[in-house]
Amino acid sequence: MSLRLSDLSACFEGVIPSIIATASADGAPNISYLSHVVRVDGEHVALSNQFFAKTAANVRANPKVTLMLVDGLTGDQFLLDISFVRSIDAGPLFDRIAGQLAASSAQVGMSDVMRLRSADVFRVRGIEKVPSPVAATAPAPRRAPVDLPALADAIRAIGRQAEAGAIIDSLLCGVQQVLGYANALVLIHDSHRQSLITTGSIGYENSGLGSEIVSAGGMIGAAAASGQTIKVSDMSRVRRFGEAIGLEAGATENTTRTVVFPQLPMAMSQIAVPMVTRGVVAGVLFIESTERLAFSEEDAAALDILAGQAANALRASEGEAAAAEAGHATATPEPAATETDIRIVCHRFDDSVFVDGVYIVKGVAGALLRLMIEWRLGEGRSEFTNREMRLAAGARMPEIKDNLETRLLLLRRRLDEKQAPIRVVRIGRGRVRLEAGGPLALTVRD
Amino acid sequence: MTMTMRLDDRLLEFLRRPLMCIIAGVDQTGRPSAGRGVGFNVLEDRTTIDLIFSGWQWPRLVSDIRQTGRLAVTFVSPADYVSFQLKGRADLSETEVPNADHAARFITAATDELQRLGVAPHVIAPWLTAQGARLARLSIQEIYIQTPGPHAGMMTGAEVR
């Protein structure tokens, strides 16, 4: 049976370097390692070749090229007879290669020297497997195929949800049940803070809810900026991009107003999948595993489908919440005077909020909490609509027209996680209630 | 006129490190082939190097060397990617038996180094075999720095004449 490119998916992970042999017009061979090979389609591969002018000159003078690919799971080797088609330096394919190169060069510790200027596209004319001296041993375990009926169930489950929290929980549940990955995060894009904020989390000792990744930073930022899935398949030689392990999350939060990003010790594979709806990146689904080469092409495709469904559902949820009419506001009885005041401190410069000295949240979510507290204290009511919050805060934070629900979700989850004496409870479509266990004492600082 | 290049002390020092070795040949139609070397021995004159590879695993390399005698070999240090490429004319020795010790030492050093760098033993095993070992004697005509970076492709080594 002849081999197809799709049979070689574990060769395109960037874990084991590929090798390219070329020959000049006068027949002098040349051989070098390649930083990255990308499967374009069933008949073409693209190579990034930043350094070796001789290789580039040879393929233009003599299009006959031999490529050696190595399966990152088994070590099996393949020789590909390929011929040069064209060079590209812009467009979607170039962007895809540049994104994958950025991630895979990080995993071999060469991100500083890898800058893609152009990529060469080749037609694959033949593939042969190199004889292996260990072929007689038992076959190495292969990755299981994606369970499509389970994926369909997960897609339907996400589609049934109307509320942001349930949508994100359904997405994470799908990741766990369909693909079996136990450590995953959902980060929502926040253009106000130029960051991605962790809004959903499974499998980590510290949930990391409220932790931020700068939009331009690391593979999560790169996935959001490019709209491309980015994965790292072998981190054995990579320093993790996260913050230092060992920080006591709770203790530092109160002084730094920064939630520590969750860590999976011994992570070997990571994947960042943009959550795209109508061409806009709403957030990033991030998953990691202690296995090398954990994420197959099929896994990436399934995650792309799940993430897209969640992004669409979140967008619909924002629209429905925005359209909801205001209900009848009920007066809030002030808690008995004997109860201890709940001290709330808000800082204008970053919209951070502390409750009884405990850091809760900052940015848009912090501004919304302050708004609700001011309304409660000034107007004696505790039920609010998304619409009035959008009107009140929208002038300063125009992006909340698209993501108020996810900001409220982050606020609710942080208050719950910190066991704060105030809570924000969703009481209907586009409506929330601020509940407090005592009288509120608000201090606003610059 | 054909140049001959001599391996200088720095290159000899480099060749004492644990290395991986990749070899290219080319047939009469200009189609290149690729394979892996599993041992080498620098001869006394420092302008000739014997390369050991598996003829069983890389039969195209055998036929290409017989057809054209053109050969390129790149040695890379897996720990830091420092690499050098040697090019020249090669003869396939039909009579000399490759030195099994050279191949065994090379394979052991490379395997240990790759494992130290986190590559699993079962992944390395298919790459390094001396089954059907062949010996190609390369007369070195060109030496290039192949380390990724600004010096990649520059010539190096010492010219003999």
mmCIF file with all atom_site columns, C-alpha atoms in Angstrom, chain A residues 236-237, chain B residues 18 20 78 107-125 127-128:
data_model
loop_
_atom_site.group_PDB
_atom_site.id
_atom_site.type_symbol
_atom_site.label_atom_id
_atom_site.label_alt_id
_atom_site.label_comp_id
_atom_site.label_asym_id
_atom_site.label_entity_id
_atom_site.label_seq_id
_atom_site.pdbx_PDB_ins_code
_atom_site.Cartn_x
_atom_site.Cartn_y
_atom_site.Cartn_z
_atom_site.occupancy
_atom_site.B_iso_or_equiv
_atom_site.pdbx_formal_charge
_atom_site.auth_seq_id
_atom_site.auth_comp_id
_atom_site.auth_asym_id
_atom_site.auth_atom_id
_atom_site.pdbx_PDB_model_num
ATOM 1  C CA . SER A 1 236 ? 11.371 18.820 27.483 1.00 0.00 ? 236 SER A CA 1
ATOM 2  C CA . ARG A 1 237 ? 13.748 21.557 26.344 1.00 0.00 ? 237 ARG A CA 1
ATOM 3  C CA . PRO B 2 18  ? 28.709 13.278 20.528 1.00 0.00 ? 18  PRO B CA 1
ATOM 4  C CA . MET B 2 20  ? 24.651 13.077 14.569 1.00 0.00 ? 20  MET B CA 1
ATOM 5  C CA . PRO B 2 78  ? 22.486 17.843 19.096 1.00 0.00 ? 78  PRO B CA 1
ATOM 6  C CA . ILE B 2 107 ? 26.069 5.029  18.024 1.00 0.00 ? 107 ILE B CA 1
ATOM 7  C CA . THR B 2 108 ? 26.537 4.783  21.788 1.00 0.00 ? 108 THR B CA 1
ATOM 8  C CA . ALA B 2 109 ? 27.651 8.425  22.134 1.00 0.00 ? 109 ALA B CA 1
ATOM 9  C CA . ALA B 2 110 ? 24.815 9.736  19.945 1.00 0.00 ? 110 ALA B CA 1
ATOM 10 C CA . THR B 2 111 ? 22.180 7.613  21.696 1.00 0.00 ? 111 THR B CA 1
ATOM 11 C CA . ASP B 2 112 ? 23.357 8.706  25.146 1.00 0.00 ? 112 ASP B CA 1
ATOM 12 C CA . GLU B 2 113 ? 23.405 12.361 24.098 1.00 0.00 ? 113 GLU B CA 1
ATOM 13 C CA . LEU B 2 114 ? 19.924 12.268 22.550 1.00 0.00 ? 114 LEU B CA 1
ATOM 14 C CA . GLN B 2 115 ? 18.521 10.505 25.607 1.00 0.00 ? 115 GLN B CA 1
ATOM 15 C CA . ARG B 2 116 ? 20.138 13.129 27.812 1.00 0.00 ? 116 ARG B CA 1
ATOM 16 C CA . LEU B 2 117 ? 18.277 15.720 25.722 1.00 0.00 ? 117 LEU B CA 1
ATOM 17 C CA . GLY B 2 118 ? 14.949 14.003 26.350 1.00 0.00 ? 118 GLY B CA 1
ATOM 18 C CA . VAL B 2 119 ? 14.486 11.848 23.234 1.00 0.00 ? 119 VAL B CA 1
ATOM 19 C CA . ALA B 2 120 ? 13.039 8.438  24.149 1.00 0.00 ? 120 ALA B CA 1
ATOM 20 C CA . PRO B 2 121 ? 15.250 5.388  23.383 1.00 0.00 ? 121 PRO B CA 1
ATOM 21 C CA . HIS B 2 122 ? 12.556 3.706  21.264 1.00 0.00 ? 122 HIS B CA 1
ATOM 22 C CA . VAL B 2 123 ? 12.416 6.835  19.071 1.00 0.00 ? 123 VAL B CA 1
ATOM 23 C CA . ILE B 2 124 ? 16.200 6.876  18.533 1.00 0.00 ? 124 ILE B CA 1
ATOM 24 C CA . ALA B 2 125 ? 16.541 3.152  17.830 1.00 0.00 ? 125 ALA B CA 1
ATOM 25 C CA . TRP B 2 127 ? 17.927 5.862  13.183 1.00 0.00 ? 127 TRP B CA 1
ATOM 26 C CA . LEU B 2 128 ? 21.220 4.303  14.127 1.00 0.00 ? 128 LEU B CA 1
#
